[in-house]
Amino acid sequence: MEVPLVDLSALHKDIADDLYRAVRGVMERGDFILGEEVNRFEQEFATYCGARHAVGVDSGLSALELILRAHAIGPGDEVIVPTFTFIATAAAVTFAGARPVFVDVDPFTYCIDVAQVEAAITPRTRAIIPVHLYGLPAEMDELNRLAELHALVVIEDACQAHGASYKGRKAGSLGHAAAFSFYPSKNLGAFGDGGIVVTNDGDVAEKIRIMRNCGQKTKNVHELAPFNHRLDTLQAAILRTKLRLLDRWNESRRRIAREYDELLENCAVVTPASPLDTRHAYHLYVIRSSQRDSLQAHLREHGIGSAVHYPTPVHMQPFYQDQGVSRGQFPVAERLGNEVLSLPMYPFMSAEQVQFVAATIGAFPNEPILVEEQPALSSGVLRTG
């Protein structure tokens, strides 16, 4: 049996007629740049997230950078980010001219460690960017409390969290603004790159609308920094079609995650935590193994796809070697980089495929992994064999 890490063909085949119709509509209208479908998608996605405004852009990285710029965060400012994330989280800060300040992550949720955020705040700190890693929302109440106390901006990196929720509120409505990516493999994916900013702040939304479109509100009158970060009308049409099915697809992901949890119960791996006050979107289903590389090779031999998200924490990336951060400073992130492994996860996975993946893991002689005692508020289980 072949089990890919992600299978988009089955998803697209199921809605092919709707997708063709959406693309054909754009072709017939010819409004390829900031057309009708962009405006409609922005309205629908804002409503979906429980926010007032959404502004479509060309990537999640652009969304983060434009949020920072709209809040006048730049040279001389510091922004606190987790080091265990995709590099775009920190890169957006760098591109805006500010300095990313790295902190470690929680050993159970893998999201930003609130205690370390508090310790990292200085007079230069302007913002915090929590990442809803793998589709699990960060501890937003505590982060928002800290932000209010220190007059900071909270920017959600929700690029992996489409449809996730925290205490009954959707990702995207939990801070001052949020960035989403529509990379094709995301829970809500385009047919190429795309992203969006979500916010309740009308002034921030308007600044981003202007900046994304060459800094112009009126044609040939360039008021703000002239970026070209627009969401294509074709991508918006595709995303509108998929948005109607996002909740159904996420429920399928959660069902598959529950099946994995049960089947891996007696295996010497760590399964994802999911705190009781969150709804995980399971963009990725990530386990931990003390023999990760050998386990990944074992899965590959049996036709099972997997990936590592992420092997190298951002503070150890060559691009950030001038930040003065040394190996060993963020031990949780560095350990996760050696242990995490993403298993196949997509809405149309069959029960037989899930069982095959779990049985293949069970047949591998994993060494038990040492973990701390799990907090009582988490419903996910840390497997130690």
Tab-separated table of C-alpha atoms in Angstrom:
chain	number	residue	atom	x	y	z
A	1	MET	CA	0.000	0.000	0.000
A	2	GLU	CA	1.262	3.483	-0.945
A	3	VAL	CA	0.361	6.281	1.475
A	4	PRO	CA	1.566	9.756	0.462
A	5	LEU	CA	2.172	12.499	3.000
A	6	VAL	CA	-0.487	14.612	1.269
A	7	ASP	CA	-2.890	13.694	-1.542
A	8	LEU	CA	-4.450	16.747	-3.166
A	9	SER	CA	-5.640	14.892	-6.250
A	10	ALA	CA	-8.487	13.143	-4.429
A	11	LEU	CA	-9.631	16.413	-2.873
A	12	HIS	CA	-9.615	18.274	-6.195
A	13	LYS	CA	-11.251	15.406	-8.080
A	14	ASP	CA	-14.174	15.542	-5.649
A	15	ILE	CA	-14.883	19.218	-6.471
A	16	ALA	CA	-13.497	19.421	-10.008
A	17	ASP	CA	-16.711	20.707	-11.616
A	18	ASP	CA	-17.018	23.537	-9.080
A	19	LEU	CA	-13.374	24.496	-9.550
A	20	TYR	CA	-13.676	24.547	-13.346
A	21	ARG	CA	-16.772	26.717	-13.068
A	22	ALA	CA	-15.012	29.172	-10.735
A	23	VAL	CA	-11.977	29.498	-13.009
A	24	ARG	CA	-14.144	29.810	-16.121
A	25	GLY	CA	-16.043	32.686	-14.511
A	26	VAL	CA	-12.835	34.654	-13.989
A	27	MET	CA	-11.710	33.930	-17.552
A	28	GLU	CA	-15.003	35.161	-18.951
A	29	ARG	CA	-14.965	38.379	-16.894
A	30	GLY	CA	-11.260	38.976	-17.440
A	31	ASP	CA	-10.843	40.702	-14.049
A	32	PHE	CA	-7.559	38.966	-13.227
A	33	ILE	CA	-6.157	41.591	-10.820
A	34	LEU	CA	-8.177	42.489	-7.676
A	35	GLY	CA	-11.341	41.282	-9.366
A	36	GLU	CA	-14.794	40.473	-8.058
A	37	GLU	CA	-13.798	37.125	-6.557
A	38	VAL	CA	-11.101	38.737	-4.389
A	39	ASN	CA	-13.590	41.096	-2.765
A	40	ARG	CA	-16.105	38.289	-2.171
A	41	PHE	CA	-13.504	35.952	-0.752
A	42	GLU	CA	-12.189	38.630	1.605
A	43	GLN	CA	-15.694	39.219	2.960
A	44	GLU	CA	-16.427	35.519	3.342
A	45	PHE	CA	-13.116	34.676	5.004
A	46	ALA	CA	-13.426	37.572	7.458
A	47	THR	CA	-16.894	36.320	8.396
A	48	TYR	CA	-15.592	32.766	8.720
A	49	CYS	CA	-12.891	33.907	11.169
A	50	GLY	CA	-15.268	36.133	13.121
A	51	ALA	CA	-13.423	39.314	12.156
A	52	ARG	CA	-14.452	42.573	10.465
A	53	HIS	CA	-11.823	42.806	7.732
A	54	ALA	CA	-9.719	40.591	5.495
A	55	VAL	CA	-7.205	41.668	2.853
A	56	GLY	CA	-5.957	39.152	0.293
A	57	VAL	CA	-2.228	39.095	-0.454
A	58	ASP	CA	0.228	36.887	-2.303
A	59	SER	CA	1.609	34.801	0.600
A	60	GLY	CA	1.555	34.275	4.334
A	61	LEU	CA	4.992	35.890	4.586
A	62	SER	CA	3.688	39.037	2.861
A	63	ALA	CA	0.696	39.045	5.208
A	64	LEU	CA	2.966	39.050	8.275
A	65	GLU	CA	5.263	41.727	6.888
A	66	LEU	CA	2.416	44.045	5.886
A	67	ILE	CA	0.784	43.692	9.309
A	68	LEU	CA	4.038	44.789	10.928
A	69	ARG	CA	4.403	47.731	8.553
A	70	ALA	CA	0.775	48.782	9.053
A	71	HIS	CA	1.501	48.994	12.795
A	72	ALA	CA	4.618	51.125	12.070
A	73	ILE	CA	6.943	48.418	13.421
A	74	GLY	CA	10.400	48.700	11.901
A	75	PRO	CA	14.013	49.711	12.578
A	76	GLY	CA	14.893	49.890	16.270
A	77	ASP	CA	11.940	47.707	17.274
A	78	GLU	CA	11.930	44.149	18.606
A	79	VAL	CA	9.348	41.453	17.896
A	80	ILE	CA	9.190	38.250	19.943
A	81	VAL	CA	8.848	35.061	17.879
A	82	PRO	CA	9.159	31.335	18.613
A	83	THR	CA	12.286	29.713	17.240
A	84	PHE	CA	10.502	26.449	16.422
A	85	THR	CA	8.540	27.490	13.330
A	86	PHE	CA	8.970	27.999	9.599
A	87	ILE	CA	11.514	30.735	8.896
A	88	ALA	CA	8.868	33.063	7.377
A	89	THR	CA	7.683	34.032	10.871
A	90	ALA	CA	11.044	35.631	11.679
A	91	ALA	CA	11.774	36.711	8.103
A	92	ALA	CA	8.721	38.982	8.075
A	93	VAL	CA	10.166	40.829	11.081
A	94	THR	CA	13.554	41.144	9.410
A	95	PHE	CA	12.047	42.380	6.139
A	96	ALA	CA	10.077	45.040	8.030
A	97	GLY	CA	13.384	46.293	9.449
A	98	ALA	CA	12.791	45.154	13.030
A	99	ARG	CA	14.735	42.579	15.053
A	100	PRO	CA	13.260	39.130	15.765
A	101	VAL	CA	13.806	38.070	19.373
A	102	PHE	CA	13.690	34.281	19.630
A	103	VAL	CA	12.144	32.341	22.493
A	104	ASP	CA	11.651	28.635	23.097
A	105	VAL	CA	8.392	26.699	22.820
A	106	ASP	CA	6.234	24.728	25.202
A	107	PRO	CA	7.356	21.061	25.339
A	108	PHE	CA	3.784	19.761	25.104
A	109	THR	CA	2.032	21.994	22.582
A	110	TYR	CA	5.166	23.133	20.670
A	111	CYS	CA	3.660	26.634	20.596
A	112	ILE	CA	5.414	29.710	21.991
A	113	ASP	CA	6.323	29.484	25.703
A	114	VAL	CA	4.440	32.292	27.464
A	115	ALA	CA	6.861	32.436	30.408
A	116	GLN	CA	9.773	32.994	28.045
A	117	VAL	CA	7.829	35.667	26.185
A	118	GLU	CA	7.417	37.595	29.421
A	119	ALA	CA	11.135	37.309	30.195
A	120	ALA	CA	12.064	38.543	26.705
A	121	ILE	CA	10.081	41.808	26.831
A	122	THR	CA	12.261	44.949	26.792
A	123	PRO	CA	11.531	48.666	26.260
A	124	ARG	CA	12.096	48.048	22.535
A	125	THR	CA	9.543	45.268	22.235
A	126	ARG	CA	6.643	46.234	19.994
A	127	ALA	CA	4.915	42.954	19.140
A	128	ILE	CA	4.545	39.227	19.791
A	129	ILE	CA	3.954	36.727	16.972
A	130	PRO	CA	2.561	33.473	18.362
A	131	VAL	CA	2.471	30.647	15.808
A	132	HIS	CA	-0.477	28.255	15.838
A	133	LEU	CA	1.929	25.466	14.989
A	134	TYR	CA	0.663	22.467	13.017
A	135	GLY	CA	-2.888	23.821	13.463
A	136	LEU	CA	-2.955	24.111	17.282
A	137	PRO	CA	-3.696	27.597	18.684
A	138	ALA	CA	-1.195	29.085	21.097
A	139	GLU	CA	-2.098	30.134	24.667
A	140	MET	CA	-3.751	33.364	23.563
A	141	ASP	CA	-5.326	34.585	26.797
A	142	GLU	CA	-1.987	34.827	28.582
A	143	LEU	CA	-0.290	36.345	25.550
A	144	ASN	CA	-2.999	38.982	25.218
A	145	ARG	CA	-2.706	39.742	28.934
A	146	LEU	CA	1.008	40.335	28.569
A	147	ALA	CA	0.451	42.435	25.473
A	148	GLU	CA	-2.086	44.658	27.195
A	149	LEU	CA	0.201	45.090	30.190
A	150	HIS	CA	3.112	46.197	28.004
A	151	ALA	CA	1.162	47.900	25.170
A	152	LEU	CA	2.255	45.336	22.563
A	153	VAL	CA	0.683	44.193	19.302
A	154	VAL	CA	-0.276	40.502	19.042
A	155	ILE	CA	0.001	39.132	15.508
A	156	GLU	CA	-1.231	35.588	14.984
A	157	ASP	CA	0.794	33.478	12.581
A	158	ALA	CA	-2.210	31.368	11.614
A	159	CYS	CA	-0.653	30.076	8.410
A	160	GLN	CA	-1.267	26.461	9.511
A	161	ALA	CA	-4.495	27.021	11.449
A	162	HIS	CA	-7.386	27.546	9.043
A	163	GLY	CA	-10.503	26.658	11.033
A	164	ALA	CA	-8.739	26.014	14.340
A	165	SER	CA	-10.298	27.582	17.424
A	166	TYR	CA	-9.394	28.655	20.957
A	167	LYS	CA	-12.085	28.834	23.649
A	168	GLY	CA	-14.801	28.931	20.992
A	169	ARG	CA	-13.170	31.647	18.826
A	170	LYS	CA	-11.597	30.988	15.457
A	171	ALA	CA	-7.923	31.525	14.738
A	172	GLY	CA	-7.670	34.901	13.090
A	173	SER	CA	-9.842	36.631	15.672
A	174	LEU	CA	-7.578	36.128	18.697
A	175	GLY	CA	-5.115	39.032	18.413
A	176	HIS	CA	-4.783	42.445	16.819
A	177	ALA	CA	-4.299	40.889	13.376
A	178	ALA	CA	-3.577	37.506	11.828
A	179	ALA	CA	-1.776	36.127	8.798
A	180	PHE	CA	-2.867	33.061	6.834
A	181	SER	CA	-1.105	31.225	4.009
A	182	PHE	CA	-2.917	29.472	1.174
A	183	TYR	CA	0.035	27.365	0.037
A	184	PRO	CA	-1.504	24.407	-1.863
A	185	SER	CA	-1.046	21.807	0.896
A	186	LYS	CA	-2.670	23.936	3.626
A	187	ASN	CA	-6.124	23.007	4.977
A	188	LEU	CA	-7.408	25.768	2.714
A	189	GLY	CA	-5.016	25.796	-0.212
A	190	ALA	CA	-4.822	27.670	-3.499
A	191	PHE	CA	-3.406	26.454	-6.824
A	192	GLY	CA	-0.196	28.350	-6.074
A	193	ASP	CA	0.867	30.919	-3.500
A	194	GLY	CA	-1.587	33.133	-1.675
A	195	GLY	CA	-2.293	34.644	1.725
A	196	ILE	CA	-4.588	36.942	3.657
A	197	VAL	CA	-4.584	39.378	6.568
A	198	VAL	CA	-7.486	39.266	9.030
A	199	THR	CA	-8.127	42.067	11.528
A	200	ASN	CA	-10.811	44.043	13.341
A	201	ASP	CA	-8.840	47.269	12.850
A	202	GLY	CA	-10.190	49.185	9.861
A	203	ASP	CA	-7.176	51.511	9.690
A	204	VAL	CA	-4.746	48.592	9.578
A	205	ALA	CA	-6.822	46.876	6.884
A	206	GLU	CA	-6.915	50.033	4.764
A	207	LYS	CA	-3.145	50.570	5.001
A	208	ILE	CA	-2.537	46.998	3.902
A	209	ARG	CA	-4.991	47.322	0.995
A	210	ILE	CA	-2.997	50.310	-0.212
A	211	MET	CA	0.468	48.831	0.342
A	212	ARG	CA	-0.333	45.517	-1.370
A	213	ASN	CA	-1.386	47.401	-4.516
A	214	CYS	CA	1.777	49.412	-5.233
A	215	GLY	CA	0.971	51.888	-2.451
A	216	GLN	CA	-1.984	53.338	-4.315
A	217	LYS	CA	-5.599	53.894	-3.323
A	218	THR	CA	-6.209	56.011	-6.424
A	219	LYS	CA	-4.460	54.895	-9.603
A	220	ASN	CA	-1.043	56.524	-10.071
A	221	VAL	CA	-1.210	58.229	-6.664
A	222	HIS	CA	1.241	56.291	-4.457
A	223	GLU	CA	0.588	57.192	-0.820
A	224	LEU	CA	2.380	54.371	1.004
A	225	ALA	CA	5.254	51.957	0.377
A	226	PRO	CA	4.648	50.551	-3.125
A	227	PHE	CA	4.589	46.769	-2.663
A	228	ASN	CA	3.063	44.373	-5.175
A	229	HIS	CA	1.518	41.749	-2.899
A	230	ARG	CA	-1.935	41.211	-4.402
A	231	LEU	CA	-3.957	37.989	-4.237
A	232	ASP	CA	-4.763	36.816	-7.782
A	233	THR	CA	-8.443	36.754	-8.724
A	234	LEU	CA	-8.085	33.169	-10.017
A	235	GLN	CA	-6.748	32.033	-6.639
A	236	ALA	CA	-9.558	33.844	-4.810
A	237	ALA	CA	-12.143	32.050	-6.969
A	238	ILE	CA	-10.571	28.687	-6.143
A	239	LEU	CA	-10.375	29.537	-2.441
A	240	ARG	CA	-14.040	30.626	-2.331
A	241	THR	CA	-14.996	27.230	-3.718
A	242	LYS	CA	-12.925	25.400	-1.120
A	243	LEU	CA	-13.891	27.590	1.848
A	244	ARG	CA	-17.434	26.173	1.778
A	245	LEU	CA	-15.982	22.730	2.516
A	246	LEU	CA	-13.253	23.680	4.991
A	247	ASP	CA	-15.130	22.730	8.151
A	248	ARG	CA	-16.092	19.348	6.698
A	249	TRP	CA	-12.491	18.668	5.703
A	250	ASN	CA	-11.238	19.727	9.142
A	251	GLU	CA	-13.669	17.356	10.842
A	252	SER	CA	-12.257	14.573	8.702
A	253	ARG	CA	-8.745	15.545	9.800
A	254	ARG	CA	-9.822	15.434	13.449
A	255	ARG	CA	-11.364	11.981	12.953
A	256	ILE	CA	-8.139	10.715	11.382
A	257	ALA	CA	-6.137	12.228	14.260
A	258	ARG	CA	-8.324	10.390	16.792
A	259	GLU	CA	-7.736	7.133	14.908
A	260	TYR	CA	-3.991	7.726	14.949
A	261	ASP	CA	-4.117	8.519	18.683
A	262	GLU	CA	-5.858	5.226	19.455
A	263	LEU	CA	-3.753	3.069	17.152
A	264	LEU	CA	-0.450	4.525	18.372
A	265	GLU	CA	-1.358	4.229	22.049
A	266	ASN	CA	1.041	1.371	22.722
A	267	CYS	CA	3.835	2.571	20.460
A	268	ALA	CA	6.930	4.267	21.840
A	269	VAL	CA	6.211	7.602	20.191
A	270	VAL	CA	4.762	10.900	21.381
A	271	THR	CA	1.415	11.830	19.818
A	272	PRO	CA	0.139	15.429	19.529
A	273	ALA	CA	-1.273	17.275	22.503
A	274	SER	CA	-4.612	19.043	22.107
A	275	PRO	CA	-5.611	21.168	25.123
A	276	LEU	CA	-9.255	20.932	26.122
A	277	ASP	CA	-9.974	24.580	25.289
A	278	THR	CA	-8.756	24.294	21.697
A	279	ARG	CA	-9.892	22.697	18.456
A	280	HIS	CA	-6.824	21.534	16.566
A	281	ALA	CA	-7.023	21.914	12.776
A	282	TYR	CA	-4.433	19.142	12.244
A	283	HIS	CA	-2.763	20.739	9.279
A	284	LEU	CA	-0.075	18.263	10.266
A	285	TYR	CA	-0.190	15.214	12.505
A	286	VAL	CA	3.242	15.253	14.151
A	287	ILE	CA	4.685	12.539	16.355
A	288	ARG	CA	8.015	12.429	18.171
A	289	SER	CA	10.460	9.551	18.126
A	290	SER	CA	13.870	9.135	19.737
A	291	GLN	CA	14.919	7.368	16.506
A	292	ARG	CA	13.190	9.730	14.092
A	293	ASP	CA	15.517	9.344	11.102
A	294	SER	CA	15.509	5.546	11.277
A	295	LEU	CA	11.740	5.503	11.698
A	296	GLN	CA	11.318	7.773	8.674
A	297	ALA	CA	13.501	5.455	6.592
A	298	HIS	CA	11.424	2.497	7.798
A	299	LEU	CA	8.211	4.226	6.693
A	300	ARG	CA	9.750	5.092	3.324
A	301	GLU	CA	10.661	1.428	2.750
A	302	HIS	CA	6.992	0.563	3.198
A	303	GLY	CA	5.703	3.212	0.784
A	304	ILE	CA	4.618	5.698	3.450
A	305	GLY	CA	5.353	9.396	3.007
A	306	SER	CA	6.502	11.582	5.892
A	307	ALA	CA	8.327	14.864	6.466
A	308	VAL	CA	10.140	16.815	9.181
A	309	HIS	CA	8.592	20.153	10.214
A	310	TYR	CA	11.140	21.489	11.208
A	311	PRO	CA	14.615	19.962	11.534
A	312	THR	CA	16.477	23.207	12.288
A	313	PRO	CA	15.095	25.866	14.649
A	314	VAL	CA	15.203	29.358	13.173
A	315	HIS	CA	17.903	30.599	15.568
A	316	MET	CA	20.243	27.920	14.138
A	317	GLN	CA	19.598	28.786	10.496
A	318	PRO	CA	22.617	30.237	8.643
A	319	PHE	CA	20.685	33.409	7.822
A	320	TYR	CA	20.308	34.227	11.537
A	321	GLN	CA	23.797	33.404	12.760
A	322	ASP	CA	24.451	37.093	13.388
A	323	GLN	CA	21.777	37.233	16.097
A	324	GLY	CA	24.163	36.125	18.821
A	325	VAL	CA	22.151	33.040	19.764
A	326	SER	CA	24.122	29.881	20.494
A	327	ARG	CA	23.313	26.197	20.261
A	328	GLY	CA	21.742	24.951	23.494
A	329	GLN	CA	20.017	28.234	24.329
A	330	PHE	CA	16.581	26.884	23.331
A	331	PRO	CA	16.718	23.200	24.299
A	332	VAL	CA	13.060	22.339	23.650
A	333	ALA	CA	13.141	23.582	20.060
A	334	GLU	CA	16.477	21.885	19.413
A	335	ARG	CA	15.219	18.600	20.799
A	336	LEU	CA	12.024	18.783	18.771
A	337	GLY	CA	14.089	19.372	15.641
A	338	ASN	CA	15.681	15.952	16.211
A	339	GLU	CA	12.471	14.107	17.102
A	340	VAL	CA	9.425	15.403	15.194
A	341	LEU	CA	7.971	13.529	12.231
A	342	SER	CA	4.857	14.445	10.249
A	343	LEU	CA	2.698	11.474	9.264
A	344	PRO	CA	0.299	11.328	6.303
A	345	MET	CA	-2.686	13.581	6.945
A	346	TYR	CA	-5.361	14.682	4.469
A	347	PRO	CA	-9.185	14.631	4.538
A	348	PHE	CA	-9.632	11.666	2.186
A	349	MET	CA	-7.351	9.219	3.993
A	350	SER	CA	-9.042	5.853	4.388
A	351	ALA	CA	-9.240	3.920	7.652
A	352	GLU	CA	-7.108	1.225	6.016
A	353	GLN	CA	-4.387	3.743	5.226
A	354	VAL	CA	-4.346	5.060	8.791
A	355	GLN	CA	-4.202	1.518	10.145
A	356	PHE	CA	-1.349	0.637	7.785
A	357	VAL	CA	0.697	3.663	8.857
A	358	ALA	CA	0.125	2.913	12.540
A	359	ALA	CA	0.914	-0.791	12.144
A	360	THR	CA	4.142	0.043	10.304
A	361	ILE	CA	5.175	2.353	13.154
A	362	GLY	CA	4.233	-0.347	15.653
A	363	ALA	CA	6.488	-2.833	13.884
A	364	PHE	CA	9.498	-0.525	14.267
A	365	PRO	CA	11.592	-1.092	17.429
A	366	ASN	CA	11.332	2.453	18.809
A	367	GLU	CA	13.235	3.217	21.974
A	368	PRO	CA	10.954	4.811	24.606
A	369	ILE	CA	11.146	8.595	24.554
A	370	LEU	CA	11.570	10.431	27.843
A	371	VAL	CA	9.007	13.187	28.391
A	372	GLU	CA	7.924	15.364	31.252
A	373	GLU	CA	4.579	14.752	32.927
A	374	GLN	CA	1.795	16.130	30.768
A	375	PRO	CA	-0.280	19.084	32.097
A	376	ALA	CA	-3.763	18.164	33.306
A	377	LEU	CA	-5.421	20.601	30.886
A	378	SER	CA	-4.158	18.760	27.829
A	379	SER	CA	-6.300	16.070	26.263
A	380	GLY	CA	-3.571	14.864	23.912
A	381	VAL	CA	-1.464	11.956	25.098
A	382	LEU	CA	2.297	11.703	25.355
A	383	ARG	CA	3.171	8.097	24.493
A	384	THR	CA	6.200	6.601	26.154
A	385	GLY	CA	5.687	2.975	25.171
